[in-house]
C-alpha cells in the first residue's frame, strides 16, 4: 500500500470511529497535541478536548454516516497535508421536525508519521452547506450560520 | 504515483477549482482547446478561456458549491485515456427565495491526454441524472426546470 493510501485510510478510520462510536479507534487518528477546528462549532487544543466535544455530540444520535471523497494528498517526508470532502448524515429518530441533518464541506488536515503510524496533528473542517433539521443536533452548540 | 492516481488527482483539482473559484487551478486542469459540455446547463463550450467565463457566470452568484466525485472507472492507454465518474454537486444560494439548496447528480465522461506538464482534460461531458431542491438557485444557467415531485 502506498503512503497516499495510508493517509486516505487514516481518514476512513476517523469516519468509522465516529460512525461506530469507537472512541479507541477515533483516538488512534490523532496526536495527543492535535489542534482541531470545526468551523461554526469550535476550536480544540489537544486530543482530550477534541473527544470531549465529538463524543457527546455523537453519542445521542441513532446513527451517522461520513462519506469521504475528493482526496488530495501532498506527501513531504514524514508529513502529509491533505484535503478531502465529506457529506455527513446525522440521524436522531426522536428529533421533532425530522430525523435527518446533513452537513457537507471540506477538510484541510495534516498527518505525521509516528512510531504508531500516521496521526493527524492539524485538522480543519469548514461547513459548505447543511440541509434537513438542525434540531437533530440540538444538544450541540453551533453558530447560526451552520443551520441554513 | 500511478497514472490512475494522477488522473484522479486531476479530477479532484477540477472540483476544488470550481468550489473555491480558483481560475488558475481550473486552467491547469485542461488543454487550452478543451471541449466541455454540461448537458441541461448550456451549449458546448470551446476552450479553457470560454470555460472560465462560463463558470464565473455560473458560480459567482452562488455562496458555495461542493462537487463530490466517486465511482471512478478508467481506460488509460499510454499518453491517452478516458474515464467516467459520478458526481453529486450541492449548490448554495443563501438568499434564494424558495430554499438555499439545489443538488445535481450525474455522470462525467472525460478524455485526458498526458503532456509535458502531466495529465490534462481534452473533453469533458456531464450528463445529469437527477436534481433535487430549489432550481431557482441555478436559474441563471439551467435550461429546463425538472418536474417537481
PDB file of C-alpha atoms in Angstrom:
ATOM      1  CA  UNK A   1       0.000   0.000   0.000  1.00  0.00           C
ATOM      2  CA  UNK A   2       1.286   3.457  -0.871  1.00  0.00           C
ATOM      3  CA  UNK A   3       1.710   6.281   1.630  1.00  0.00           C
ATOM      4  CA  UNK A   4      -1.180   8.047  -0.091  1.00  0.00           C
ATOM      5  CA  UNK A   5      -3.373   5.049   0.680  1.00  0.00           C
ATOM      6  CA  UNK A   6      -2.188   5.151   4.305  1.00  0.00           C
ATOM      7  CA  UNK A   7      -3.332   8.772   4.606  1.00  0.00           C
ATOM      8  CA  UNK A   8      -6.700   8.039   2.986  1.00  0.00           C
ATOM      9  CA  UNK A   9      -7.132   5.051   5.321  1.00  0.00           C
ATOM     10  CA  UNK A  10      -6.353   7.269   8.308  1.00  0.00           C
ATOM     11  CA  UNK A  11      -9.283   9.473   7.359  1.00  0.00           C
ATOM     12  CA  UNK A  12     -11.509   6.442   6.720  1.00  0.00           C
ATOM     13  CA  UNK A  13     -10.689   5.313  10.283  1.00  0.00           C
ATOM     14  CA  UNK A  14     -11.671   8.793  11.504  1.00  0.00           C
ATOM     15  CA  UNK A  15     -15.068   8.418   9.815  1.00  0.00           C
ATOM     16  CA  UNK A  16     -15.517   4.856  11.072  1.00  0.00           C
ATOM     17  CA  UNK A  17     -14.540   5.916  14.593  1.00  0.00           C
ATOM     18  CA  UNK A  18     -17.433   8.384  14.659  1.00  0.00           C
ATOM     19  CA  UNK A  19     -19.956   6.223  12.769  1.00  0.00           C
ATOM     20  CA  UNK A  20     -19.290   3.211  15.048  1.00  0.00           C
ATOM     21  CA  UNK A  21     -18.824   5.357  18.177  1.00  0.00           C
ATOM     22  CA  UNK A  22     -15.493   3.587  18.562  1.00  0.00           C
ATOM     23  CA  UNK A  23     -13.537   6.117  20.598  1.00  0.00           C
ATOM     24  CA  UNK A  24     -10.431   3.932  20.841  1.00  0.00           C
ATOM     25  CA  UNK A  25     -10.302   3.934  17.017  1.00  0.00           C
ATOM     26  CA  UNK A  26     -11.037   7.674  16.913  1.00  0.00           C
ATOM     27  CA  UNK A  27      -8.204   8.333  19.390  1.00  0.00           C
ATOM     28  CA  UNK A  28      -5.716   6.472  17.185  1.00  0.00           C
ATOM     29  CA  UNK A  29      -6.323   9.008  14.378  1.00  0.00           C
ATOM     30  CA  UNK A  30      -4.764  11.932  16.254  1.00  0.00           C
ATOM     31  CA  UNK A  31      -1.613  13.055  18.012  1.00  0.00           C
ATOM     32  CA  UNK A  32      -2.141  13.934  21.679  1.00  0.00           C
ATOM     33  CA  UNK A  33      -1.397  17.610  20.911  1.00  0.00           C
ATOM     34  CA  UNK A  34      -3.703  17.866  17.872  1.00  0.00           C
ATOM     35  CA  UNK A  35      -5.146  21.274  17.030  1.00  0.00           C
ATOM     36  CA  UNK A  36      -8.641  20.772  15.596  1.00  0.00           C
ATOM     37  CA  UNK A  37     -11.113  23.290  14.217  1.00  0.00           C
ATOM     38  CA  UNK A  38     -14.722  22.579  13.256  1.00  0.00           C
ATOM     39  CA  UNK A  39     -15.741  25.985  11.871  1.00  0.00           C
ATOM     40  CA  UNK A  40     -19.045  27.079  13.356  1.00  0.00           C
ATOM     41  CA  UNK A  41     -18.708  24.549  16.188  1.00  0.00           C
ATOM     42  CA  UNK A  42     -15.446  25.229  17.954  1.00  0.00           C
ATOM     43  CA  UNK A  43     -11.677  25.003  18.187  1.00  0.00           C
ATOM     44  CA  UNK A  44      -9.958  22.340  20.255  1.00  0.00           C
ATOM     45  CA  UNK A  45      -6.417  22.109  21.622  1.00  0.00           C
ATOM     46  CA  UNK A  46      -5.324  18.594  22.445  1.00  0.00           C
ATOM     47  CA  UNK A  47      -6.974  15.227  21.851  1.00  0.00           C
ATOM     48  CA  UNK A  48      -8.865  15.081  25.167  1.00  0.00           C
ATOM     49  CA  UNK A  49     -10.540  18.430  24.441  1.00  0.00           C
ATOM     50  CA  UNK A  50     -11.457  17.238  20.937  1.00  0.00           C
ATOM     51  CA  UNK A  51     -13.018  13.999  22.202  1.00  0.00           C
ATOM     52  CA  UNK A  52     -14.858  15.976  24.908  1.00  0.00           C
ATOM     53  CA  UNK A  53     -16.615  17.789  22.028  1.00  0.00           C
ATOM     54  CA  UNK A  54     -17.120  14.997  19.492  1.00  0.00           C
ATOM     55  CA  UNK A  55     -18.210  12.206  21.832  1.00  0.00           C
ATOM     56  CA  UNK A  56     -21.203  13.948  23.499  1.00  0.00           C
ATOM     57  CA  UNK A  57     -22.167  15.334  20.066  1.00  0.00           C
ATOM     58  CA  UNK A  58     -22.363  11.864  18.531  1.00  0.00           C
ATOM     59  CA  UNK A  59     -23.477   9.623  21.442  1.00  0.00           C
ATOM     60  CA  UNK A  60     -27.141  10.847  21.486  1.00  0.00           C
ATOM     61  CA  UNK A  61     -27.514  10.151  17.748  1.00  0.00           C
ATOM     62  CA  UNK A  62     -29.029   6.935  16.420  1.00  0.00           C
ATOM     63  CA  UNK A  63     -26.621   6.876  13.503  1.00  0.00           C
ATOM     64  CA  UNK A  64     -24.146   8.896  11.474  1.00  0.00           C
ATOM     65  CA  UNK A  65     -22.543   8.260   8.088  1.00  0.00           C
ATOM     66  CA  UNK A  66     -19.420  10.098   6.953  1.00  0.00           C
ATOM     67  CA  UNK A  67     -18.942   9.728   3.192  1.00  0.00           C
ATOM     68  CA  UNK A  68     -15.416  10.831   2.299  1.00  0.00           C
ATOM     69  CA  UNK A  69     -14.331  11.699  -1.246  1.00  0.00           C
ATOM     70  CA  UNK A  70     -12.080  14.014  -3.301  1.00  0.00           C
ATOM     71  CA  UNK A  71      -8.800  13.266  -1.542  1.00  0.00           C
ATOM     72  CA  UNK A  72      -5.714  15.300  -2.498  1.00  0.00           C
ATOM     73  CA  UNK A  73      -2.593  14.197  -0.629  1.00  0.00           C
ATOM     74  CA  UNK A  74       0.716  16.092  -0.644  1.00  0.00           C
ATOM     75  CA  UNK A  75       3.475  13.999   0.919  1.00  0.00           C
ATOM     76  CA  UNK A  76       6.591  15.613   2.340  1.00  0.00           C
ATOM     77  CA  UNK A  77       8.742  13.018   4.094  1.00  0.00           C
ATOM     78  CA  UNK A  78       7.074  12.113   7.380  1.00  0.00           C
ATOM     79  CA  UNK A  79       4.439  14.820   6.906  1.00  0.00           C
ATOM     80  CA  UNK A  80       1.344  14.766   4.731  1.00  0.00           C
ATOM     81  CA  UNK A  81      -1.007  17.662   4.132  1.00  0.00           C
ATOM     82  CA  UNK A  82      -4.265  16.588   2.598  1.00  0.00           C
ATOM     83  CA  UNK A  83      -7.711  17.765   1.646  1.00  0.00           C
ATOM     84  CA  UNK A  84     -10.905  15.777   1.270  1.00  0.00           C
ATOM     85  CA  UNK A  85     -14.657  16.288   1.192  1.00  0.00           C
ATOM     86  CA  UNK A  86     -17.310  14.907   3.476  1.00  0.00           C
ATOM     87  CA  UNK A  87     -21.042  14.519   3.255  1.00  0.00           C
ATOM     88  CA  UNK A  88     -22.123  13.568   6.749  1.00  0.00           C
ATOM     89  CA  UNK A  89     -25.589  12.326   7.589  1.00  0.00           C
ATOM     90  CA  UNK A  90     -26.757  12.686  11.211  1.00  0.00           C
ATOM     91  CA  UNK A  91     -29.822  10.794  12.411  1.00  0.00           C
ATOM     92  CA  UNK A  92     -31.811  11.196  15.616  1.00  0.00           C
ATOM     93  CA  UNK A  93     -35.175   9.471  15.385  1.00  0.00           C
ATOM     94  CA  UNK A  94     -36.682  11.330  18.351  1.00  0.00           C
ATOM     95  CA  UNK A  95     -35.901  14.792  16.922  1.00  0.00           C
ATOM     96  CA  UNK A  96     -39.012  16.947  16.465  1.00  0.00           C
ATOM     97  CA  UNK A  97     -39.237  18.177  12.874  1.00  0.00           C
ATOM     98  CA  UNK A  98     -37.349  15.425  11.060  1.00  0.00           C
ATOM     99  CA  UNK A  99     -34.764  12.714  11.603  1.00  0.00           C
ATOM    100  CA  UNK A 100     -32.010  13.909   9.303  1.00  0.00           C
ATOM    101  CA  UNK A 101     -29.414  16.664   9.367  1.00  0.00           C
ATOM    102  CA  UNK A 102     -26.795  16.620   6.606  1.00  0.00           C
ATOM    103  CA  UNK A 103     -23.546  18.584   6.585  1.00  0.00           C
ATOM    104  CA  UNK A 104     -21.196  18.945   3.619  1.00  0.00           C
ATOM    105  CA  UNK A 105     -17.793  20.536   3.442  1.00  0.00           C
ATOM    106  CA  UNK A 106     -14.028  20.261   3.029  1.00  0.00           C
ATOM    107  CA  UNK A 107     -11.363  19.065   5.450  1.00  0.00           C
ATOM    108  CA  UNK A 108      -7.857  20.583   5.321  1.00  0.00           C
ATOM    109  CA  UNK A 109      -5.698  18.402   7.524  1.00  0.00           C
ATOM    110  CA  UNK A 110      -2.130  17.390   8.241  1.00  0.00           C
ATOM    111  CA  UNK A 111      -0.812  13.990   9.305  1.00  0.00           C
ATOM    112  CA  UNK A 112       2.533  12.981  10.761  1.00  0.00           C
ATOM    113  CA  UNK A 113       4.193   9.584  10.509  1.00  0.00           C
ATOM    114  CA  UNK A 114       4.771   8.440  14.074  1.00  0.00           C
ATOM    115  CA  UNK A 115       6.009   5.195  15.650  1.00  0.00           C
ATOM    116  CA  UNK A 116       2.313   4.196  15.841  1.00  0.00           C
ATOM    117  CA  UNK A 117       1.586   5.050  12.193  1.00  0.00           C
ATOM    118  CA  UNK A 118       0.060   8.146  10.616  1.00  0.00           C
ATOM    119  CA  UNK A 119      -1.716  10.516  13.017  1.00  0.00           C
ATOM    120  CA  UNK A 120      -3.362  13.895  12.432  1.00  0.00           C
ATOM    121  CA  UNK A 121      -1.903  16.878  14.279  1.00  0.00           C
ATOM    122  CA  UNK A 122      -3.761  19.609  12.342  1.00  0.00           C
ATOM    123  CA  UNK A 123      -7.425  19.253  11.498  1.00  0.00           C
ATOM    124  CA  UNK A 124      -9.705  21.866   9.944  1.00  0.00           C
ATOM    125  CA  UNK A 125     -13.292  21.339   8.857  1.00  0.00           C
ATOM    126  CA  UNK A 126     -15.331  24.034   7.133  1.00  0.00           C
ATOM    127  CA  UNK A 127     -19.105  23.803   6.627  1.00  0.00           C
ATOM    128  CA  UNK A 128     -20.063  24.424   2.972  1.00  0.00           C
ATOM    129  CA  UNK A 129     -23.767  23.576   3.313  1.00  0.00           C
ATOM    130  CA  UNK A 130     -26.311  21.916   5.543  1.00  0.00           C
ATOM    131  CA  UNK A 131     -29.776  20.529   4.913  1.00  0.00           C
ATOM    132  CA  UNK A 132     -32.507  18.911   6.935  1.00  0.00           C
ATOM    133  CA  UNK A 133     -33.404  19.509  10.551  1.00  0.00           C
ATOM    134  CA  UNK A 134     -30.716  21.257  12.646  1.00  0.00           C
ATOM    135  CA  UNK A 135     -32.598  20.122  15.798  1.00  0.00           C
ATOM    136  CA  UNK A 136     -31.095  16.656  15.203  1.00  0.00           C
ATOM    137  CA  UNK A 137     -28.007  18.296  16.762  1.00  0.00           C
ATOM    138  CA  UNK A 138     -29.999  20.260  19.374  1.00  0.00           C
ATOM    139  CA  UNK A 139     -27.508  19.143  22.062  1.00  0.00           C
ATOM    140  CA  UNK A 140     -24.558  20.663  20.147  1.00  0.00           C
ATOM    141  CA  UNK A 141     -23.642  24.329  20.290  1.00  0.00           C
ATOM    142  CA  UNK A 142     -23.280  25.744  16.782  1.00  0.00           C
ATOM    143  CA  UNK A 143     -23.278  29.084  15.028  1.00  0.00           C
ATOM    144  CA  UNK A 144     -26.496  30.133  13.330  1.00  0.00           C
ATOM    145  CA  UNK A 145     -24.665  30.169  10.011  1.00  0.00           C
ATOM    146  CA  UNK A 146     -24.279  26.398  10.147  1.00  0.00           C
ATOM    147  CA  UNK A 147     -28.036  25.854  10.053  1.00  0.00           C
ATOM    148  CA  UNK A 148     -29.028  27.468   6.740  1.00  0.00           C
TER     149      UNK A 148
ATOM    150  CA  UNK B   1       2.201   7.917  -8.093  1.00  0.00           C
ATOM    151  CA  UNK B   2       0.385   5.829 -10.710  1.00  0.00           C
ATOM    152  CA  UNK B   3      -1.335   7.190 -13.837  1.00  0.00           C
ATOM    153  CA  UNK B   4      -4.722   6.369 -12.311  1.00  0.00           C
ATOM    154  CA  UNK B   5      -3.835   8.360  -9.185  1.00  0.00           C
ATOM    155  CA  UNK B   6      -2.662  11.286 -11.324  1.00  0.00           C
ATOM    156  CA  UNK B   7      -5.911  11.279 -13.289  1.00  0.00           C
ATOM    157  CA  UNK B   8      -7.942  11.031 -10.073  1.00  0.00           C
ATOM    158  CA  UNK B   9      -5.978  13.993  -8.660  1.00  0.00           C
ATOM    159  CA  UNK B  10      -6.713  15.921 -11.871  1.00  0.00           C
ATOM    160  CA  UNK B  11     -10.452  15.484 -11.368  1.00  0.00           C
ATOM    161  CA  UNK B  12     -10.267  16.385  -7.679  1.00  0.00           C
ATOM    162  CA  UNK B  13      -8.333  19.553  -8.588  1.00  0.00           C
ATOM    163  CA  UNK B  14     -11.037  20.409 -11.150  1.00  0.00           C
ATOM    164  CA  UNK B  15     -13.708  20.076  -8.424  1.00  0.00           C
ATOM    165  CA  UNK B  16     -11.644  22.083  -5.992  1.00  0.00           C
ATOM    166  CA  UNK B  17     -11.166  24.827  -8.628  1.00  0.00           C
ATOM    167  CA  UNK B  18     -14.952  25.097  -9.092  1.00  0.00           C
ATOM    168  CA  UNK B  19     -15.657  25.046  -5.342  1.00  0.00           C
ATOM    169  CA  UNK B  20     -13.001  27.650  -4.468  1.00  0.00           C
ATOM    170  CA  UNK B  21     -13.444  29.693  -7.690  1.00  0.00           C
ATOM    171  CA  UNK B  22      -9.724  29.276  -8.358  1.00  0.00           C
ATOM    172  CA  UNK B  23      -9.475  30.005 -12.100  1.00  0.00           C
ATOM    173  CA  UNK B  24      -5.718  29.422 -12.374  1.00  0.00           C
ATOM    174  CA  UNK B  25      -6.207  25.979 -10.867  1.00  0.00           C
ATOM    175  CA  UNK B  26      -9.087  25.401 -13.290  1.00  0.00           C
ATOM    176  CA  UNK B  27      -6.939  26.328 -16.321  1.00  0.00           C
ATOM    177  CA  UNK B  28      -4.203  23.950 -15.126  1.00  0.00           C
ATOM    178  CA  UNK B  29      -6.640  21.024 -15.453  1.00  0.00           C
ATOM    179  CA  UNK B  30      -7.358  21.436 -19.200  1.00  0.00           C
ATOM    180  CA  UNK B  31      -5.597  21.654 -22.556  1.00  0.00           C
ATOM    181  CA  UNK B  32      -6.198  25.170 -23.970  1.00  0.00           C
ATOM    182  CA  UNK B  33      -8.596  23.966 -26.690  1.00  0.00           C
ATOM    183  CA  UNK B  34     -10.599  21.583 -24.499  1.00  0.00           C
ATOM    184  CA  UNK B  35     -14.271  20.981 -25.334  1.00  0.00           C
ATOM    185  CA  UNK B  36     -16.767  20.973 -22.465  1.00  0.00           C
ATOM    186  CA  UNK B  37     -20.472  20.274 -22.334  1.00  0.00           C
ATOM    187  CA  UNK B  38     -22.696  20.422 -19.254  1.00  0.00           C
ATOM    188  CA  UNK B  39     -25.974  18.975 -20.525  1.00  0.00           C
ATOM    189  CA  UNK B  40     -29.093  20.821 -19.324  1.00  0.00           C
ATOM    190  CA  UNK B  41     -26.876  23.777 -18.394  1.00  0.00           C
ATOM    191  CA  UNK B  42     -25.964  25.308 -21.761  1.00  0.00           C
ATOM    192  CA  UNK B  43     -24.297  24.791 -25.136  1.00  0.00           C
ATOM    193  CA  UNK B  44     -20.914  23.252 -25.883  1.00  0.00           C
ATOM    194  CA  UNK B  45     -18.024  25.327 -24.549  1.00  0.00           C
ATOM    195  CA  UNK B  46     -14.827  25.517 -26.631  1.00  0.00           C
ATOM    196  CA  UNK B  47     -11.543  26.438 -24.985  1.00  0.00           C
ATOM    197  CA  UNK B  48     -10.458  26.954 -21.410  1.00  0.00           C
ATOM    198  CA  UNK B  49     -10.962  30.743 -21.548  1.00  0.00           C
ATOM    199  CA  UNK B  50     -14.588  30.280 -22.573  1.00  0.00           C
ATOM    200  CA  UNK B  51     -14.944  27.701 -19.797  1.00  0.00           C
ATOM    201  CA  UNK B  52     -13.631  30.149 -17.203  1.00  0.00           C
ATOM    202  CA  UNK B  53     -16.083  32.781 -18.461  1.00  0.00           C
ATOM    203  CA  UNK B  54     -18.965  30.278 -18.282  1.00  0.00           C
ATOM    204  CA  UNK B  55     -18.066  29.077 -14.787  1.00  0.00           C
ATOM    205  CA  UNK B  56     -17.584  32.626 -13.445  1.00  0.00           C
ATOM    206  CA  UNK B  57     -21.091  33.433 -14.646  1.00  0.00           C
ATOM    207  CA  UNK B  58     -22.451  30.193 -13.225  1.00  0.00           C
ATOM    208  CA  UNK B  59     -20.689  30.157  -9.860  1.00  0.00           C
ATOM    209  CA  UNK B  60     -20.103  33.804  -8.889  1.00  0.00           C
ATOM    210  CA  UNK B  61     -23.771  34.311  -7.821  1.00  0.00           C
ATOM    211  CA  UNK B  62     -23.534  31.274  -5.510  1.00  0.00           C
ATOM    212  CA  UNK B  63     -22.456  31.333  -1.870  1.00  0.00           C
ATOM    213  CA  UNK B  64     -20.929  27.854  -2.007  1.00  0.00           C
ATOM    214  CA  UNK B  65     -20.702  24.670  -4.052  1.00  0.00           C
ATOM    215  CA  UNK B  66     -19.410  21.194  -3.282  1.00  0.00           C
ATOM    216  CA  UNK B  67     -18.610  18.720  -6.078  1.00  0.00           C
ATOM    217  CA  UNK B  68     -18.336  15.210  -4.637  1.00  0.00           C
ATOM    218  CA  UNK B  69     -16.793  12.692  -7.071  1.00  0.00           C
ATOM    219  CA  UNK B  70     -16.920   8.940  -6.697  1.00  0.00           C
ATOM    220  CA  UNK B  71     -17.195   5.679  -8.711  1.00  0.00           C
ATOM    221  CA  UNK B  72     -14.177   6.255 -10.957  1.00  0.00           C
ATOM    222  CA  UNK B  73     -13.643   3.860 -13.891  1.00  0.00           C
ATOM    223  CA  UNK B  74     -10.545   4.331 -16.046  1.00  0.00           C
ATOM    224  CA  UNK B  75      -9.388   3.274 -19.504  1.00  0.00           C
ATOM    225  CA  UNK B  76      -5.834   4.592 -19.737  1.00  0.00           C
ATOM    226  CA  UNK B  77      -3.551   3.663 -22.621  1.00  0.00           C
ATOM    227  CA  UNK B  78      -0.112   5.256 -22.847  1.00  0.00           C
ATOM    228  CA  UNK B  79      -0.453   9.047 -23.030  1.00  0.00           C
ATOM    229  CA  UNK B  80      -4.171   8.983 -23.777  1.00  0.00           C
ATOM    230  CA  UNK B  81      -7.134   7.856 -21.765  1.00  0.00           C
ATOM    231  CA  UNK B  82     -10.679   8.321 -20.718  1.00  0.00           C
ATOM    232  CA  UNK B  83     -12.577   7.841 -17.517  1.00  0.00           C
ATOM    233  CA  UNK B  84     -16.039   8.078 -16.056  1.00  0.00           C
ATOM    234  CA  UNK B  85     -17.057   9.137 -12.605  1.00  0.00           C
ATOM    235  CA  UNK B  86     -20.191  10.016 -10.684  1.00  0.00           C
ATOM    236  CA  UNK B  87     -20.946  13.450  -9.283  1.00  0.00           C
ATOM    237  CA  UNK B  88     -23.159  14.745  -6.551  1.00  0.00           C
ATOM    238  CA  UNK B  89     -22.955  18.540  -6.546  1.00  0.00           C
ATOM    239  CA  UNK B  90     -24.502  20.820  -3.979  1.00  0.00           C
ATOM    240  CA  UNK B  91     -25.209  24.454  -4.953  1.00  0.00           C
ATOM    241  CA  UNK B  92     -25.949  27.058  -2.275  1.00  0.00           C
ATOM    242  CA  UNK B  93     -27.517  30.498  -2.698  1.00  0.00           C
ATOM    243  CA  UNK B  94     -28.467  31.604   0.813  1.00  0.00           C
ATOM    244  CA  UNK B  95     -30.732  34.485  -0.200  1.00  0.00           C
ATOM    245  CA  UNK B  96     -32.702  32.481  -2.774  1.00  0.00           C
ATOM    246  CA  UNK B  97     -36.487  32.585  -2.336  1.00  0.00           C
ATOM    247  CA  UNK B  98     -37.823  29.044  -2.091  1.00  0.00           C
ATOM    248  CA  UNK B  99     -34.776  27.489  -0.463  1.00  0.00           C
ATOM    249  CA  UNK B 100     -30.991  27.835  -0.476  1.00  0.00           C
ATOM    250  CA  UNK B 101     -30.037  24.427  -1.938  1.00  0.00           C
ATOM    251  CA  UNK B 102     -30.090  22.746  -5.342  1.00  0.00           C
ATOM    252  CA  UNK B 103     -28.481  19.324  -5.757  1.00  0.00           C
ATOM    253  CA  UNK B 104     -27.458  17.737  -9.059  1.00  0.00           C
ATOM    254  CA  UNK B 105     -26.401  14.114  -9.525  1.00  0.00           C
ATOM    255  CA  UNK B 106     -24.958  12.711 -12.723  1.00  0.00           C
ATOM    256  CA  UNK B 107     -22.087  11.226 -14.674  1.00  0.00           C
ATOM    257  CA  UNK B 108     -18.932  12.679 -16.190  1.00  0.00           C
ATOM    258  CA  UNK B 109     -17.235  11.226 -19.273  1.00  0.00           C
ATOM    259  CA  UNK B 110     -13.784  12.664 -19.710  1.00  0.00           C
ATOM    260  CA  UNK B 111     -10.983  12.284 -22.263  1.00  0.00           C
ATOM    261  CA  UNK B 112      -7.493  13.051 -20.996  1.00  0.00           C
ATOM    262  CA  UNK B 113      -4.031  13.318 -22.501  1.00  0.00           C
ATOM    263  CA  UNK B 114      -0.593  13.433 -20.938  1.00  0.00           C
ATOM    264  CA  UNK B 115       1.678  16.296 -21.982  1.00  0.00           C
ATOM    265  CA  UNK B 116       4.940  17.666 -20.541  1.00  0.00           C
ATOM    266  CA  UNK B 117       3.017  19.106 -17.549  1.00  0.00           C
ATOM    267  CA  UNK B 118       1.140  15.911 -16.755  1.00  0.00           C
ATOM    268  CA  UNK B 119      -2.409  14.764 -17.466  1.00  0.00           C
ATOM    269  CA  UNK B 120      -4.913  17.308 -18.803  1.00  0.00           C
ATOM    270  CA  UNK B 121      -8.606  17.178 -19.743  1.00  0.00           C
ATOM    271  CA  UNK B 122      -9.272  17.311 -23.519  1.00  0.00           C
ATOM    272  CA  UNK B 123     -13.006  16.714 -23.492  1.00  0.00           C
ATOM    273  CA  UNK B 124     -15.487  16.786 -20.627  1.00  0.00           C
ATOM    274  CA  UNK B 125     -19.126  15.849 -20.859  1.00  0.00           C
ATOM    275  CA  UNK B 126     -21.560  15.965 -17.972  1.00  0.00           C
ATOM    276  CA  UNK B 127     -24.890  14.157 -18.097  1.00  0.00           C
ATOM    277  CA  UNK B 128     -27.336  14.895 -15.265  1.00  0.00           C
ATOM    278  CA  UNK B 129     -29.366  12.007 -13.844  1.00  0.00           C
ATOM    279  CA  UNK B 130     -31.327  13.696 -11.082  1.00  0.00           C
ATOM    280  CA  UNK B 131     -31.876  17.090  -9.492  1.00  0.00           C
ATOM    281  CA  UNK B 132     -33.366  17.987  -6.138  1.00  0.00           C
ATOM    282  CA  UNK B 133     -34.122  21.127  -4.164  1.00  0.00           C
ATOM    283  CA  UNK B 134     -34.813  24.626  -5.460  1.00  0.00           C
ATOM    284  CA  UNK B 135     -33.948  25.051  -9.188  1.00  0.00           C
ATOM    285  CA  UNK B 136     -34.051  28.848  -8.720  1.00  0.00           C
ATOM    286  CA  UNK B 137     -30.591  28.526  -7.148  1.00  0.00           C
ATOM    287  CA  UNK B 138     -29.288  27.863 -10.705  1.00  0.00           C
ATOM    288  CA  UNK B 139     -31.941  29.814 -12.633  1.00  0.00           C
ATOM    289  CA  UNK B 140     -29.191  31.750 -14.465  1.00  0.00           C
ATOM    290  CA  UNK B 141     -27.874  28.609 -16.228  1.00  0.00           C
ATOM    291  CA  UNK B 142     -30.472  25.846 -16.020  1.00  0.00           C
ATOM    292  CA  UNK B 143     -32.212  25.177 -19.365  1.00  0.00           C
ATOM    293  CA  UNK B 144     -35.341  23.456 -18.158  1.00  0.00           C
ATOM    294  CA  UNK B 145     -36.627  23.012 -14.664  1.00  0.00           C
ATOM    295  CA  UNK B 146     -37.103  19.340 -13.871  1.00  0.00           C
ATOM    296  CA  UNK B 147     -40.563  18.158 -12.800  1.00  0.00           C
ATOM    297  CA  UNK B 148     -41.161  18.624  -9.108  1.00  0.00           C
ATOM    298  CA  UNK B 149     -42.026  15.543  -7.082  1.00  0.00           C
TER     299      UNK B 149
END
